[in-house]
Structure formats: C-alpha cells, structure tokens
Coordinates of N, CA and C in Angstrom, one line a residue:
M4 N 0.8 -1.2 0.2 CA 0.3 0.4 -0.3 C 0.9 1.3 0.2
G5 N 0.5 2.2 -0.9 CA 1.2 3.3 -1.2 C 1.0 4.3 0.4
R6 N 2.1 5.6 0.4 CA 1.8 6.5 1.2 C 0.8 7.2 0.6
K7 N 0.4 7.8 1.8 CA -0.6 8.9 1.2 C -0.2 10.1 0.9
Q8 N -0.6 10.9 0.0 CA 0.0 12.0 -0.4 C -0.5 13.4 0.8
R9 N 0.4 14.0 1.4 CA 0.1 15.1 2.2 C 0.1 16.1 1.8
E10 N -1.1 17.1 2.3 CA -0.7 18.5 2.0 C 0.2 18.9 2.9
Q11 N 0.6 19.7 2.1 CA 1.8 20.8 2.7 C 1.0 22.1 3.6
A12 N 1.8 21.9 5.0 CA 1.9 22.6 5.8 C 2.0 24.3 5.3
D13 N 0.9 24.8 6.2 CA 1.1 26.2 5.9 C 2.4 26.9 5.9
W14 N 2.9 26.5 7.0 CA 4.3 26.8 7.5 C 5.6 26.5 6.8
A15 N 5.4 25.8 5.7 CA 6.2 25.0 4.9 C 6.9 25.9 4.4
E16 N 6.2 27.0 3.6 CA 6.2 27.8 2.4 C 6.6 28.9 2.9
P17 N 7.5 30.1 2.5 CA 7.7 31.4 3.4 C 7.1 31.9 2.4
Q18 N 6.4 33.0 3.6 CA 5.9 34.0 2.9 C 6.7 35.3 2.9
A19 N 6.4 35.6 1.7 CA 6.9 37.0 1.1 C 6.2 38.3 2.0
Q20 N 7.4 39.0 3.0 CA 6.9 40.1 3.5 C 6.7 41.2 2.5
P21 N 5.7 41.7 3.0 CA 5.4 43.2 2.3 C 6.5 44.4 2.4
L22 N 6.8 44.7 1.2 CA 7.9 45.8 1.5 C 7.3 47.0 1.9
D23 N 8.4 48.2 2.9 CA 7.5 49.3 3.5 C 8.0 50.1 2.1
V24 N 7.1 51.5 2.1 CA 7.7 52.1 0.9 C 8.1 53.7 1.7
C25 N 8.9 54.2 1.0 CA 9.5 55.6 1.7 C 8.7 56.6 1.3
V26 N 8.0 57.1 2.3 CA 7.2 58.5 1.9 C 7.3 59.5 1.4
L27 N 9.0 59.5 1.2 CA 9.5 60.7 0.2 C 9.5 60.5 -1.0
C28 N 10.9 59.1 -1.6 CA 11.1 58.9 -2.7 C 10.1 57.7 -3.4
G29 N 9.5 57.2 -2.3 CA 8.6 55.9 -3.0 C 9.4 54.8 -3.6
R30 N 10.3 54.4 -3.0 CA 11.0 53.4 -3.2 C 10.7 52.5 -1.9
E31 N 11.1 51.2 -2.8 CA 10.4 49.9 -1.8 C 11.7 49.4 -1.0
G32 N 11.1 48.9 0.2 CA 12.7 48.7 1.2 C 12.1 47.6 2.1
E33 N 13.1 46.6 2.6 CA 13.1 45.5 3.9 C 13.2 46.7 5.1
N34 N 14.3 47.6 5.0 CA 15.0 48.1 6.1 C 14.7 49.8 6.0
L35 N 13.3 50.2 5.9 CA 13.2 51.5 6.3 C 13.1 51.6 7.6
T36 N 13.4 52.8 8.0 CA 13.1 53.4 9.3 C 12.1 54.2 9.5
D37 N 11.6 54.2 11.0 CA 10.5 55.5 11.3 C 11.1 56.4 11.5
H38 N 10.9 57.6 10.8 CA 11.1 59.0 11.1 C 10.2 59.6 11.6
H39 N 10.7 60.4 12.8 CA 10.0 60.9 13.8 C 9.4 62.5 12.8
L40 N 8.6 62.6 13.0 CA 7.9 64.3 11.7 C 8.3 65.5 12.6
V41 N 8.4 64.9 14.2 CA 9.0 66.3 14.9 C 10.4 65.1 15.8
P42 N 11.3 66.1 15.0 CA 12.6 65.5 16.1 C 12.0 64.8 17.8
K43 N 12.7 63.6 18.0 CA 12.6 63.5 19.2 C 12.9 64.6 20.9
S44 N 14.3 64.9 20.1 CA 14.6 66.3 21.2 C 13.2 67.8 21.5
Q45 N 12.8 67.8 20.1 CA 12.2 68.8 20.1 C 10.6 68.6 20.6
G46 N 10.3 67.1 20.4 CA 9.1 66.8 21.2 C 9.1 66.6 22.6
R47 N 10.6 66.2 23.3 CA 10.2 65.8 24.8 C 10.2 67.8 25.3
R48 N 11.0 68.7 24.5 CA 11.1 70.1 24.7 C 9.5 70.4 25.2
Q49 N 8.4 69.8 23.8 CA 7.3 70.4 24.1 C 6.0 69.8 25.0
G50 N 7.1 68.5 25.6 CA 6.0 67.8 26.4 C 5.4 66.6 26.2
V51 N 5.6 66.5 24.9 CA 5.2 65.2 23.9 C 6.0 63.7 24.5
R52 N 5.5 62.9 24.8 CA 5.7 61.6 24.7 C 6.3 60.8 23.7
L53 N 7.3 60.1 23.7 CA 8.1 59.7 22.4 C 7.0 59.2 21.5
G54 N 6.1 58.0 22.4 CA 5.4 57.5 21.4 C 4.3 57.8 20.7
E55 N 4.1 59.1 21.5 CA 3.1 60.0 20.8 C 3.4 60.9 19.5
I56 N 4.7 61.0 19.2 CA 5.4 61.4 18.0 C 5.1 60.7 16.8
P57 N 4.3 61.1 15.6 CA 3.8 60.8 14.7 C 5.2 60.2 13.7
T58 N 5.1 59.4 13.3 CA 6.6 58.5 12.6 C 6.2 58.0 11.2
V59 N 6.8 58.3 9.9 CA 6.3 58.1 8.9 C 7.5 56.8 8.6
K60 N 7.5 56.0 7.6 CA 8.6 55.1 6.8 C 9.2 55.7 6.1
M61 N 10.8 55.7 6.0 CA 11.3 56.6 5.4 C 13.0 55.7 5.0
C62 N 13.5 56.3 4.2 CA 14.5 55.6 3.7 C 15.7 56.1 4.1
A63 N 17.1 55.2 4.0 CA 18.4 55.9 4.6 C 18.7 57.0 4.4
A64 N 18.3 57.6 2.9 CA 19.2 58.1 2.1 C 18.1 59.7 2.3
C65 N 17.0 59.3 2.4 CA 16.1 60.5 2.4 C 16.1 61.1 4.1
Q66 N 16.2 60.1 4.9 CA 16.4 60.7 6.4 C 17.5 61.7 6.4
G67 N 18.1 60.4 6.3 CA 19.7 61.8 5.8 C 20.1 63.0 5.5
F68 N 19.2 63.1 4.4 CA 19.6 64.4 3.7 C 18.2 65.3 4.3
L69 N 17.1 64.7 5.2 CA 16.4 65.9 5.9 C 17.4 66.4 7.1
T70 N 17.9 65.4 7.8 CA 18.8 65.8 9.0 C 19.9 66.5 9.0
K71 N 20.6 66.5 7.4 CA 21.7 67.2 7.5 C 21.0 68.6 6.6
T72 N 20.4 68.6 5.9 CA 19.7 70.0 5.4 C 18.8 71.1 6.5
F73 N 18.4 70.4 7.5 CA 17.5 71.1 8.5 C 17.5 71.2 9.7
S74 N 17.5 71.8 10.6 CA 17.4 71.8 11.6 C 16.8 71.4 12.5
N75 N 16.7 70.8 13.5 CA 15.9 70.6 14.3 C 14.7 71.3 14.4
A76 N 15.0 72.4 14.6 CA 14.4 73.4 14.9 C 13.2 73.6 13.2
Q77 N 13.7 73.7 12.5 CA 13.2 74.0 11.2 C 11.9 72.2 10.6
L78 N 12.7 71.4 11.3 CA 12.1 70.1 11.3 C 10.7 70.3 12.1
A79 N 10.9 70.8 13.1 CA 9.6 70.4 14.1 C 8.8 71.8 14.0
N80 N 9.3 72.7 13.9 CA 8.4 74.1 13.4 C 7.5 74.2 12.1
E81 N 8.4 73.7 11.3 CA 8.2 74.0 9.4 C 7.9 72.9 8.4
L82 N 8.7 71.9 9.0 CA 8.7 70.5 8.2 C 8.1 69.2 9.4
N83 N 6.9 69.4 9.9 CA 6.4 68.3 10.6 C 5.3 67.7 10.0
T84 N 4.8 68.0 8.7 CA 3.9 67.1 7.8 C 5.1 66.2 6.7
V85 N 4.3 65.0 6.2 CA 5.0 65.0 5.2 C 4.8 66.0 3.7
D86 N 3.6 66.5 3.6 CA 3.1 67.7 2.7 C 4.3 68.8 2.7
A87 N 4.7 69.3 4.0 CA 5.3 70.0 4.3 C 7.0 70.0 3.8
I88 N 7.0 68.8 4.0 CA 8.5 68.4 3.8 C 8.4 68.3 2.0
Q89 N 7.4 68.0 1.4 CA 7.2 67.4 -0.3 C 7.6 68.8 -0.9
A90 N 6.9 69.8 -0.2 CA 6.9 71.4 -0.6 C 7.9 72.0 -0.6
R91 N 9.3 71.5 -0.1 CA 10.3 72.0 -0.2 C 10.8 72.0 -1.4
E92 N 11.6 73.3 -2.1 CA 12.5 72.9 -3.5 C 13.5 71.9 -3.3
E93 N 14.4 72.2 -2.6 CA 15.3 71.2 -2.2 C 15.1 69.9 -2.0
V94 N 13.9 69.3 -1.2 CA 13.7 67.9 -1.1 C 13.0 67.6 -2.6
Q95 N 12.2 68.1 -3.3 CA 12.0 67.7 -4.4 C 13.2 67.5 -5.3
R96 N 14.4 68.4 -5.5 CA 15.5 68.1 -6.6 C 16.0 66.8 -6.1
F97 N 16.3 66.7 -4.6 CA 16.9 65.5 -4.2 C 15.6 64.4 -4.5
V98 N 14.8 64.3 -4.2 CA 13.7 62.9 -4.3 C 14.1 62.6 -5.8
K99 N 14.2 63.8 -6.8 CA 14.0 63.4 -7.9 C 15.4 62.7 -8.6
W100 N 16.2 62.6 -7.5 CA 17.8 62.6 -8.0 C 18.0 61.1 -6.9
V101 N 17.2 61.0 -6.2 CA 17.4 59.4 -5.3 C 16.3 58.1 -6.0
Q102 N 15.9 58.8 -6.8 CA 14.4 58.0 -7.2 C 15.4 57.2 -8.5
K103 N 16.6 57.4 -8.8 CA 17.0 56.7 -10.0 C 18.3 56.1 -9.3
Q104 N 18.2 56.0 -8.0 CA 19.2 55.3 -7.3 C 18.9 54.0 -6.7
P105 N 19.8 53.2 -6.5 CA 19.1 51.8 -6.2 C 19.1 51.8 -4.4
L106 N 18.2 51.3 -3.9 CA 18.1 51.3 -2.2 C 18.9 50.6 -1.5
T107 N 19.9 51.1 -1.1 CA 20.7 50.5 -0.1 C 20.7 51.0 1.0
K108 N 21.4 50.3 2.2 CA 22.0 50.6 3.5 C 23.2 51.6 3.4
G109 N 24.0 51.5 2.1 CA 25.2 52.7 2.1 C 25.2 53.7 2.0
V110 N 24.0 54.3 1.0 CA 23.7 55.7 0.5 C 24.2 56.8 1.4
R111 N 25.0 57.3 0.9 CA 25.3 58.8 1.8 C 25.1 59.8 1.1
V112 N 24.6 60.9 2.3 CA 24.5 62.1 1.5 C 25.0 62.8 1.7
H113 N 25.8 64.0 1.1 CA 26.7 65.0 1.6 C 25.8 66.3 2.1

C-alpha cells in the first residue's frame, strides 16, 4: 500500500513579507526606518511623549538628507508633515535624484 499524499503545511512555504515604501521617494525596501516628523528632542521639549510623536517610513537616504539639510527646529516647526517636507524645492530636487539610485543601506548624502 502506498503512502498517502500529504498536504503541505502552511508554514512550509515562506511567506513574502510586504515591502515598506519610503514616503518621500517612493522606493520600496525591507529596512526602512521610522522617521519622527517632530524630532525626538524637540518633542520632549514640548512635553510630548516619545510614543506620541508621529512617525513615517523613510529610507536612510531621505532621512539622512533631511537631518543634514534642516535643523531640528526647522523640522519641528516648519516641516512636521509629509506635505510640508515634499513642498520644499530642495527636497523635490533630492527626491528626483534619489529615485534613480538603488535602495541600499550605504547611500551617503553630502
């Protein structure tokens, strides 16, 4: 008598994890970070708990560009929404450039 055909268990096939999408450049990746729309130091000064500061998924290149281009005060007061960030001309130029680059951890922003 032959062996019965066994149905393969659900856990036997690896499930593909959905990729996150950077809110600025739109590139997909697995290792995007949570960017605090109000820098943590500025939020604490305003009495906001860390867990209450809104975050968005952002790639390392876009986050690095923001933190090198703008001060924490600017990020907290002027650029604390995705729309406000995207409206800035220098951000638009950077996004246009970075969208052509591969998404890697090692991208450095000048």
